[in-house]
CSV table of C-alpha atoms and ligand atoms in Angstrom, one decimal:
chain,number,residue,atom,x,y,z
A,1,MET,CA,209.6,119.1,270.9
A,2,LEU,CA,208.2,118.7,267.7
A,3,LYS,CA,206.2,115.8,266.6
A,4,PRO,CA,206.0,115.1,263.1
A,5,ASN,CA,203.5,113.8,261.5
A,6,THR,CA,204.2,110.2,261.2
A,7,ASN,CA,201.7,108.5,259.0
A,8,TYR,CA,204.6,109.6,256.4
A,9,GLN,CA,206.3,106.7,257.8
A,10,ASN,CA,203.9,104.5,256.5
A,11,LEU,CA,204.1,105.3,252.8
A,12,LYS,CA,205.6,102.8,250.4
A,13,ASP,CA,208.5,104.0,248.5
A,14,SER,CA,207.6,105.3,245.6
A,15,TYR,CA,210.5,104.1,243.2
A,16,LEU,CA,208.0,102.8,240.5
A,17,PHE,CA,208.8,105.5,237.9
A,18,ASP,CA,212.1,105.6,238.8
A,19,THR,CA,212.6,103.0,238.3
A,20,ILE,CA,211.7,102.0,235.7
A,21,LEU,CA,213.6,105.5,234.9
A,22,GLN,CA,216.3,102.9,236.0
A,23,LYS,CA,216.1,100.7,233.9
A,24,SER,CA,216.4,102.5,230.9
A,25,LYS,CA,218.7,104.6,230.9
A,26,ASP,CA,221.3,101.4,232.3
A,27,TYR,CA,219.5,99.8,229.5
A,28,LEU,CA,220.8,102.5,226.8
A,29,LYS,CA,224.5,102.4,228.6
A,30,ASN,CA,224.6,99.2,227.1
A,31,ASN,CA,223.2,99.4,224.2
A,32,PRO,CA,224.0,102.9,222.8
A,33,ASN,CA,222.5,103.2,219.9
A,34,ALA,CA,219.5,100.9,220.8
A,35,HIS,CA,216.2,103.4,220.6
A,36,LEU,CA,213.8,103.1,223.1
A,37,LEU,CA,210.2,103.1,222.4
A,38,ARG,CA,208.2,104.9,225.3
A,39,LEU,CA,205.2,103.9,225.7
A,40,GLY,CA,205.6,103.5,229.7
A,41,VAL,CA,204.7,107.8,230.0
A,42,GLY,CA,201.3,108.8,231.7
A,43,ASP,CA,202.0,111.8,229.7
A,44,VAL,CA,201.1,114.2,227.0
A,45,THR,CA,203.0,114.8,224.4
A,46,LEU,CA,201.4,117.1,222.4
A,47,PRO,CA,202.0,120.7,222.0
A,48,LEU,CA,199.2,123.1,223.8
A,49,PRO,CA,196.3,124.0,221.6
A,50,GLU,CA,197.2,127.0,218.8
A,51,VAL,CA,194.1,129.3,220.8
A,52,VAL,CA,195.3,128.6,224.0
A,53,ILE,CA,199.4,129.5,222.7
A,54,GLU,CA,197.1,132.8,221.9
A,55,ALA,CA,195.0,133.5,225.0
A,56,LEU,CA,198.0,133.4,227.2
A,57,HIS,CA,200.2,135.6,225.2
A,58,ASN,CA,197.0,138.0,224.9
A,59,ALA,CA,196.9,137.4,228.9
A,60,VAL,CA,200.9,137.6,229.1
A,61,ASP,CA,200.1,141.7,228.2
A,62,ASP,CA,197.3,141.9,230.0
A,63,GLN,CA,198.9,141.7,232.9
A,64,SER,CA,201.5,144.3,231.8
A,65,LYS,CA,199.6,147.5,231.6
A,66,LYS,CA,198.2,148.6,234.4
A,67,GLU,CA,194.1,149.4,232.6
A,68,THR,CA,193.8,145.5,232.3
A,69,PHE,CA,195.9,144.2,235.1
A,70,HIS,CA,194.5,141.6,237.2
A,71,GLY,CA,195.7,141.4,241.2
A,72,TYR,CA,194.5,138.1,243.5
A,73,MET,CA,191.6,136.3,241.5
A,74,TYR,CA,188.3,134.4,243.6
A,75,GLU,CA,189.4,131.4,245.4
A,76,CYS,CA,187.1,129.4,243.7
A,77,GLY,CA,187.7,130.3,240.0
A,78,ASP,CA,186.6,133.4,237.8
A,79,TYR,CA,183.3,133.5,237.5
A,80,ALA,CA,183.4,133.5,233.9
A,81,LEU,CA,185.4,130.3,233.5
A,82,ARG,CA,183.0,128.8,236.0
A,83,GLU,CA,180.1,129.3,233.2
A,84,LYS,CA,182.3,128.5,230.9
A,85,ILE,CA,182.4,125.2,232.3
A,86,ALA,CA,178.7,124.6,233.3
A,87,LEU,CA,177.7,125.5,229.6
A,88,HIS,CA,180.3,122.7,228.4
A,89,TYR,CA,178.0,120.7,231.2
A,90,ALA,CA,174.8,121.2,229.7
A,91,GLU,CA,175.5,121.1,226.4
A,92,ARG,CA,175.9,117.1,227.4
A,93,GLY,CA,172.3,117.8,228.9
A,94,ILE,CA,173.8,117.7,232.6
A,95,LYS,CA,172.5,120.7,234.8
A,96,ILE,CA,175.1,122.5,236.3
A,97,ALA,CA,175.4,125.9,238.6
A,98,PRO,CA,178.9,128.1,237.9
A,99,ASP,CA,178.6,128.2,241.7
A,100,GLU,CA,178.8,124.2,241.7
A,101,VAL,CA,181.7,124.6,240.1
A,102,PHE,CA,185.3,125.2,241.7
A,103,ILE,CA,188.5,126.3,239.2
A,104,SER,CA,191.7,124.3,240.8
A,105,THR,CA,195.4,123.2,239.6
A,106,GLY,CA,194.9,120.4,238.8
A,107,ALA,CA,193.4,116.7,239.8
A,108,CYS,CA,196.7,116.1,241.6
A,109,ASP,CA,195.8,118.3,243.9
A,110,GLU,CA,192.3,118.7,244.3
A,111,LEU,CA,192.5,114.5,245.5
A,112,ALA,CA,195.3,115.6,247.7
A,113,ASP,CA,192.9,118.9,249.2
A,114,ILE,CA,189.2,117.3,248.8
A,115,ILE,CA,189.6,114.8,251.7
A,116,ASP,CA,189.7,117.7,254.3
A,117,LEU,CA,186.1,118.0,253.9
A,118,PHE,CA,185.6,114.9,255.7
A,119,ASP,CA,185.9,113.1,259.2
A,120,ILE,CA,189.3,110.8,259.7
A,121,SER,CA,186.8,108.3,261.4
A,122,ASN,CA,185.4,107.5,257.5
A,123,SER,CA,186.9,105.3,256.3
A,124,ALA,CA,188.1,105.3,252.2
A,125,LEU,CA,187.3,102.8,249.6
A,126,VAL,CA,190.0,102.4,247.2
A,127,MET,CA,188.7,99.9,244.2
A,128,GLU,CA,193.2,98.3,243.2
A,129,PRO,CA,194.6,98.3,241.1
A,130,ALA,CA,194.6,102.5,241.7
A,131,TYR,CA,195.6,105.4,240.8
A,132,PRO,CA,198.5,106.1,244.0
A,133,SER,CA,197.2,109.4,245.3
A,134,TYR,CA,194.0,107.6,246.5
A,135,VAL,CA,195.7,105.3,248.4
A,136,GLU,CA,199.0,107.9,249.4
A,137,THR,CA,196.9,110.9,250.2
A,138,ASN,CA,194.7,108.4,252.9
A,139,VAL,CA,197.5,107.2,253.9
A,140,ILE,CA,199.1,110.7,255.2
A,141,ALA,CA,196.3,111.8,256.8
A,142,GLY,CA,195.5,109.0,259.3
A,143,ARG,CA,192.7,107.4,257.9
A,144,ARG,CA,191.0,103.6,257.3
A,145,ILE,CA,191.9,102.5,253.8
A,146,ILE,CA,189.0,99.7,252.0
A,147,ARG,CA,191.1,97.7,249.3
A,148,MET,CA,189.1,96.7,247.3
A,149,ASN,CA,190.3,94.0,244.4
A,150,SER,CA,189.5,94.1,240.8
A,151,SER,CA,190.8,91.4,238.8
A,152,GLU,CA,190.0,89.5,235.6
A,153,GLU,CA,186.3,88.4,237.1
A,154,ASN,CA,184.9,91.7,237.0
A,155,LEU,CA,186.5,92.8,234.3
A,156,PHE,CA,188.2,95.2,236.9
A,157,MET,CA,185.1,97.4,237.2
A,158,PRO,CA,184.4,95.5,240.4
A,159,THR,CA,180.6,96.8,242.3
A,160,PRO,CA,179.6,97.0,246.2
A,161,GLU,CA,179.0,93.9,247.4
A,162,LYS,CA,176.7,92.7,250.6
A,163,ASN,CA,179.9,93.3,253.1
A,164,THR,CA,180.9,96.5,251.4
A,165,LYS,CA,181.0,99.1,254.1
A,166,ALA,CA,182.7,102.4,252.6
A,167,ASP,CA,182.3,106.1,253.8
A,168,ILE,CA,184.7,107.8,251.2
A,169,ILE,CA,184.2,106.2,247.8
A,170,TYR,CA,187.0,106.7,244.8
A,171,ILE,CA,185.6,105.8,241.2
A,172,CYS,CA,188.6,106.7,238.0
A,173,SER,CA,186.5,106.3,235.1
A,174,PRO,CA,188.1,105.8,232.5
A,175,ASN,CA,190.4,103.8,234.7
A,176,ASN,CA,194.1,105.2,235.3
A,177,PRO,CA,196.4,102.2,234.7
A,178,THR,CA,193.1,99.8,233.5
A,179,GLY,CA,191.9,101.8,230.6
A,180,VAL,CA,188.1,100.3,231.6
A,181,VAL,CA,185.2,102.2,231.4
A,182,PHE,CA,182.1,102.4,233.8
A,183,ASP,CA,179.0,101.8,232.4
A,184,PHE,CA,175.8,103.5,233.2
A,185,GLU,CA,174.4,100.3,235.2
A,186,ASN,CA,177.7,99.6,237.1
A,187,LEU,CA,178.2,102.8,237.9
A,188,LYS,CA,174.3,103.6,239.1
A,189,LYS,CA,175.0,100.9,241.8
A,190,TRP,CA,178.3,102.9,243.3
A,191,VAL,CA,175.3,106.2,243.1
A,192,ASP,CA,172.9,104.0,244.3
A,193,PHE,CA,174.6,102.1,247.6
A,194,ALA,CA,176.1,105.4,248.2
A,195,ASN,CA,173.0,107.5,248.8
A,196,GLN,CA,171.7,104.4,250.7
A,197,ASN,CA,174.9,104.8,253.5
A,198,GLY,CA,175.5,108.6,253.7
A,199,SER,CA,178.4,107.8,252.2
A,200,ILE,CA,180.2,110.1,249.0
A,201,ILE,CA,182.1,109.4,245.4
A,202,ILE,CA,184.8,110.8,244.5
A,203,PHE,CA,184.6,109.7,241.0
A,204,ASP,CA,188.1,111.0,239.4
A,205,ALA,CA,186.8,112.2,235.5
A,206,ALA,CA,190.5,113.0,234.1
A,207,TYR,CA,190.4,110.9,231.0
A,208,GLU,CA,186.6,111.3,230.3
A,209,VAL,CA,187.3,113.3,226.7
A,210,PHE,CA,188.5,109.8,225.7
A,211,ILE,CA,184.9,108.5,225.3
A,212,ASP,CA,183.1,108.6,222.0
A,213,SER,CA,180.7,105.9,222.7
A,214,PRO,CA,177.5,108.2,223.8
A,215,HIS,CA,176.2,104.5,225.4
A,216,LEU,CA,179.3,105.6,228.2
A,217,PRO,CA,179.2,108.0,230.8
A,218,ARG,CA,181.3,110.8,231.1
A,219,SER,CA,180.4,112.7,234.0
A,220,ILE,CA,178.9,110.9,237.3
A,221,PHE,CA,175.7,113.5,237.2
A,222,GLU,CA,174.2,111.2,234.1
A,223,ILE,CA,173.6,108.4,236.5
A,224,GLU,CA,170.4,109.6,238.4
A,225,GLY,CA,170.7,110.2,241.7
A,226,ALA,CA,174.4,110.9,241.4
A,227,LYS,CA,174.2,114.9,242.5
A,228,THR,CA,173.1,113.7,245.9
A,229,CYS,CA,176.5,111.7,246.6
A,230,ALA,CA,179.0,112.4,244.1
A,231,ILE,CA,182.2,114.9,243.6
A,232,GLU,CA,183.5,114.9,240.2
A,233,ILE,CA,187.7,116.4,239.4
A,234,CYS,CA,188.5,116.4,236.1
A,235,SER,CA,191.9,118.0,234.6
A,236,LEU,CA,192.6,120.0,232.1
A,237,SER,CA,196.3,118.0,231.9
A,238,LYS,CA,195.2,114.9,229.4
A,239,THR,CA,192.0,117.4,227.5
A,240,ALA,CA,194.1,120.0,226.7
A,241,GLY,CA,197.7,118.4,227.2
A,242,PHE,CA,197.9,121.1,230.3
A,243,THR,CA,200.0,118.7,232.2
A,244,GLY,CA,203.0,121.5,233.1
A,245,THR,CA,201.1,124.1,232.5
A,246,ARG,CA,197.9,123.0,235.2
A,247,LEU,CA,194.1,123.6,235.4
A,248,GLY,CA,191.5,121.4,236.9
A,249,TYR,CA,188.5,122.1,237.8
A,250,THR,CA,185.9,120.1,240.7
A,251,VAL,CA,182.6,119.8,240.4
A,252,VAL,CA,181.0,120.0,244.2
A,253,PRO,CA,176.6,119.9,244.3
A,254,LYS,CA,174.8,121.7,246.3
A,255,ASN,CA,172.5,119.1,247.2
A,256,ILE,CA,175.3,117.2,248.8
A,257,ILE,CA,174.4,117.6,253.0
A,258,ARG,CA,175.7,115.3,255.7
A,259,GLU,CA,174.6,116.4,259.2
A,260,LYS,CA,172.9,119.0,258.1
A,261,MET,CA,176.3,120.4,256.6
A,262,SER,CA,176.7,121.3,252.5
A,263,ILE,CA,179.5,119.8,251.4
A,264,ASN,CA,179.4,123.0,248.5
A,265,GLU,CA,179.7,125.4,251.3
A,266,MET,CA,182.3,123.7,253.1
A,267,TRP,CA,184.2,123.2,249.7
A,268,THR,CA,183.8,127.2,249.5
A,269,ARG,CA,185.0,128.0,252.1
A,270,ASN,CA,187.9,125.5,252.4
A,271,ARG,CA,189.0,127.8,248.9
A,272,LEU,CA,189.0,130.5,250.5
A,273,SER,CA,191.5,129.5,254.0
A,274,LYS,CA,193.3,127.1,251.7
A,275,THR,CA,194.1,128.8,248.3
A,276,ASN,CA,194.9,132.0,246.7
A,277,GLY,CA,193.0,131.5,243.9
A,278,VAL,CA,194.7,129.9,239.9
A,279,SER,CA,196.4,133.0,238.4
A,280,TYR,CA,195.1,134.8,235.7
A,281,ILE,CA,196.6,133.9,233.0
A,282,LEU,CA,196.0,130.6,233.8
A,283,GLN,CA,191.9,131.2,233.4
A,284,LYS,CA,192.1,132.9,230.1
A,285,GLY,CA,194.2,130.0,228.6
A,286,ALA,CA,191.7,127.9,230.1
A,287,MET,CA,188.4,129.8,228.7
A,288,ALA,CA,189.8,128.9,225.3
A,289,VAL,CA,189.9,126.0,225.6
A,290,PHE,CA,186.1,126.1,226.1
A,291,THR,CA,185.5,127.9,222.3
A,292,ARG,CA,184.7,126.5,219.6
A,293,LYS,CA,187.8,126.8,217.9
A,294,GLY,CA,189.6,125.1,221.2
A,295,GLN,CA,187.5,121.6,221.3
A,296,GLU,CA,188.2,121.6,217.5
A,297,GLN,CA,191.6,121.4,218.4
A,298,ILE,CA,191.9,119.6,221.4
A,299,LYS,CA,190.4,117.1,219.5
A,300,ALA,CA,193.0,117.3,216.7
A,301,ASN,CA,195.2,115.8,219.6
A,302,LEU,CA,193.0,113.9,220.9
A,303,GLN,CA,192.7,112.3,217.9
A,304,VAL,CA,196.9,111.1,217.8
A,305,TYR,CA,196.5,109.5,220.8
A,306,LYS,CA,192.8,107.9,220.0
A,307,GLU,CA,195.0,106.3,217.0
A,308,ASN,CA,198.3,105.1,218.9
A,309,ALA,CA,195.4,103.3,221.4
A,310,LYS,CA,193.5,101.6,218.0
A,311,VAL,CA,197.4,101.0,216.7
A,312,LEU,CA,197.9,98.9,220.3
A,313,THR,CA,195.1,97.2,220.4
A,314,ASN,CA,194.8,95.8,217.2
A,315,ALA,CA,198.7,94.7,217.6
A,316,LEU,CA,197.2,92.4,221.4
A,317,ASP,CA,194.1,91.1,219.2
A,318,LYS,CA,196.3,90.1,216.7
A,319,THR,CA,198.2,88.2,219.4
A,320,ASN,CA,195.3,87.0,221.0
A,321,THR,CA,196.7,88.5,224.4
A,322,TRP,CA,194.2,89.2,226.6
A,323,TYR,CA,193.6,92.7,227.3
A,324,THR,CA,191.0,95.8,228.4
A,325,GLY,CA,191.2,99.6,227.8
A,326,GLY,CA,192.5,101.0,224.5
A,327,LYS,CA,188.9,101.9,223.6
A,328,ASN,CA,187.2,104.7,224.6
A,329,SER,CA,191.1,105.3,227.4
A,330,PRO,CA,194.4,106.4,226.3
A,331,TYR,CA,195.2,103.3,228.6
A,332,LEU,CA,195.8,98.9,227.4
A,333,TRP,CA,196.1,96.9,230.4
A,334,LEU,CA,197.2,93.5,229.5
A,335,ARG,CA,198.0,90.1,230.4
A,336,CYS,CA,201.2,89.8,231.3
A,337,PRO,CA,202.4,86.4,229.0
A,338,ASP,CA,203.5,82.8,230.0
A,339,ASN,CA,202.2,83.8,233.3
A,340,MET,CA,205.4,86.4,233.6
A,341,ASN,CA,204.6,88.9,236.5
A,342,SER,CA,204.6,92.6,235.5
A,343,TRP,CA,208.6,93.6,236.6
A,344,GLU,CA,209.7,89.9,234.3
A,345,PHE,CA,207.5,91.3,231.2
A,346,PHE,CA,208.6,94.8,232.1
A,347,ASP,CA,212.4,93.0,231.4
A,348,TYR,CA,211.1,90.9,228.6
A,349,LEU,CA,209.8,93.9,226.9
A,350,LEU,CA,212.5,96.0,227.6
A,351,ASN,CA,215.2,93.4,226.1
A,352,LYS,CA,213.2,92.1,223.8
A,353,ALA,CA,211.9,94.7,222.2
A,354,GLN,CA,213.6,97.9,223.5
A,355,ILE,CA,209.5,99.0,224.3
A,356,VAL,CA,209.2,100.6,227.9
A,357,GLY,CA,206.1,100.2,229.3
A,358,THR,CA,204.7,100.3,233.0
A,359,PRO,CA,204.4,96.7,235.7
A,360,GLY,CA,200.8,96.7,236.4
A,361,ALA,CA,202.7,95.7,240.6
A,362,GLY,CA,202.7,100.1,240.6
A,363,PHE,CA,199.7,100.0,240.8
A,364,GLY,CA,198.7,97.8,243.7
A,365,LYS,CA,199.3,93.8,244.4
A,366,CYS,CA,196.9,92.8,241.9
A,367,GLY,CA,198.3,94.2,239.3
A,368,GLU,CA,201.1,92.0,239.6
A,369,LYS,CA,200.6,89.3,235.7
A,370,TYR,CA,199.5,92.5,233.7
A,371,PHE,CA,201.1,95.4,232.7
A,372,ARG,CA,200.0,99.5,231.5
A,373,LEU,CA,200.6,99.9,228.1
A,374,SER,CA,200.3,103.9,227.5
A,375,SER,CA,198.7,105.6,224.1
A,376,PHE,CA,200.9,109.3,224.5
A,377,GLY,CA,203.9,108.2,223.4
A,378,ASP,CA,204.9,108.3,219.8
A,379,PRO,CA,202.7,107.5,217.2
A,380,HIS,CA,206.1,106.6,214.6
A,381,ASP,CA,207.3,104.4,217.4
A,382,THR,CA,203.8,103.4,218.4
A,383,VAL,CA,203.3,102.0,215.0
A,384,GLU,CA,206.6,100.1,215.0
A,385,ALA,CA,206.3,98.9,218.7
A,386,ALA,CA,202.8,96.9,218.0
A,387,LYS,CA,204.8,95.3,215.0
A,388,ARG,CA,207.5,93.8,217.7
A,389,LEU,CA,205.0,93.2,219.9
A,390,ILE,CA,203.0,91.5,216.9
A,391,LYS,CA,206.4,89.3,216.4
A,392,ILE,CA,207.0,88.7,220.5
A,393,LEU,CA,203.5,88.2,222.0
B,1,PLP,N1,193.9,111.2,238.1
B,1,PLP,C1,193.9,110.3,237.8
B,1,PLP,C2,193.7,108.8,237.3
B,1,PLP,C3,195.6,110.8,236.6
B,1,PLP,O1,196.0,109.9,236.1
B,1,PLP,C4,195.9,111.8,237.1
B,1,PLP,C5,197.6,111.8,236.1
B,1,PLP,O2,198.0,111.3,235.8
B,1,PLP,C6,195.3,113.0,237.7
B,1,PLP,C7,194.5,112.4,238.3
B,1,PLP,C8,196.5,114.1,238.0
B,1,PLP,O3,195.9,114.9,237.4
B,1,PLP,P1,196.5,117.0,237.2
B,1,PLP,O4,197.2,116.8,235.9
B,1,PLP,O5,195.4,117.8,236.9
B,1,PLP,O6,197.2,116.8,238.2
């Protein structure tokens, strides 16, 4: 008799976004003329840049002719795209070899797959509140999870403590949901900790492009020592609007060696076994992102989200609300007023101001009294939401 993976029984129901949707639907049923201002979305709302669309169309045409048709692509990614991404790092003074870059179908898929590299006896440290995938992929694998709570005391930027022990360490910066960006000093503490303890950091840089400040690291490889202990997972989802198109990349340095095994060689071997690569068409679309025109066009879209973030931070500043994020990040993380818990505040915002946000409780216990607002919404709705926030907070 087949024995299923019983670890699935240890997963909590993923009710967060379903409940938000249901509550929004119920509200609209009772108030059919209402217009909801949706600031809960973590998804982009603007279309792909023109250069990307053009490249995708051309790639489709290539597939229609024998002379330009492409079959299977190399499992680790087309060398030309890997080279372009390595150059993109080089422009910021970070030396990465093309064969340290792996093309993926997105950060979420990589977060799930990358833990194949580690023995099940390793522990995984997750700083909460956290993007749920870090916990859930390890629950499914049956790995021991160490939850490190963050709070207002450490400005939601925890650093290693005297008794911290961890083999795999997840860091997300800019953070989803708190919007916090690790500074050089605190990121260096984790890099030093990992090198001293033989741990490996999984650095989720899905939102790096939102960092405008030159005083904050956009890549963990800006930190000395990171190339012997860190894997960086990136995505074009939020950078270039690829959430529904799917393409990401992962940097696995060749200098990470554990028990004489090269993590880069292991990941190459993993890809050869577990994927047949990303489609030719999508890789062509991604190539266009890394051209001069592509970079200009993604900036124009990002500016819209950044403006939204500014509008929201202004509103929270005006109301003296405690929050993190909103600067160098698309998310704002605010303390719920009047000691409300995050679902109470959700209902309050929905009923009083027709604003839909995301309750902090969905990202771990320590998010119970906090709330996430996103800057990926419609600009007009965001301006209106800010006005209403000022009135009711
Ligand atoms: N990492 C974080 C922190 C995210 O918030 C998300 C998506 O919202 C992802 C990864 C997944 O990105 P992708 O669309 O590339 O799978």
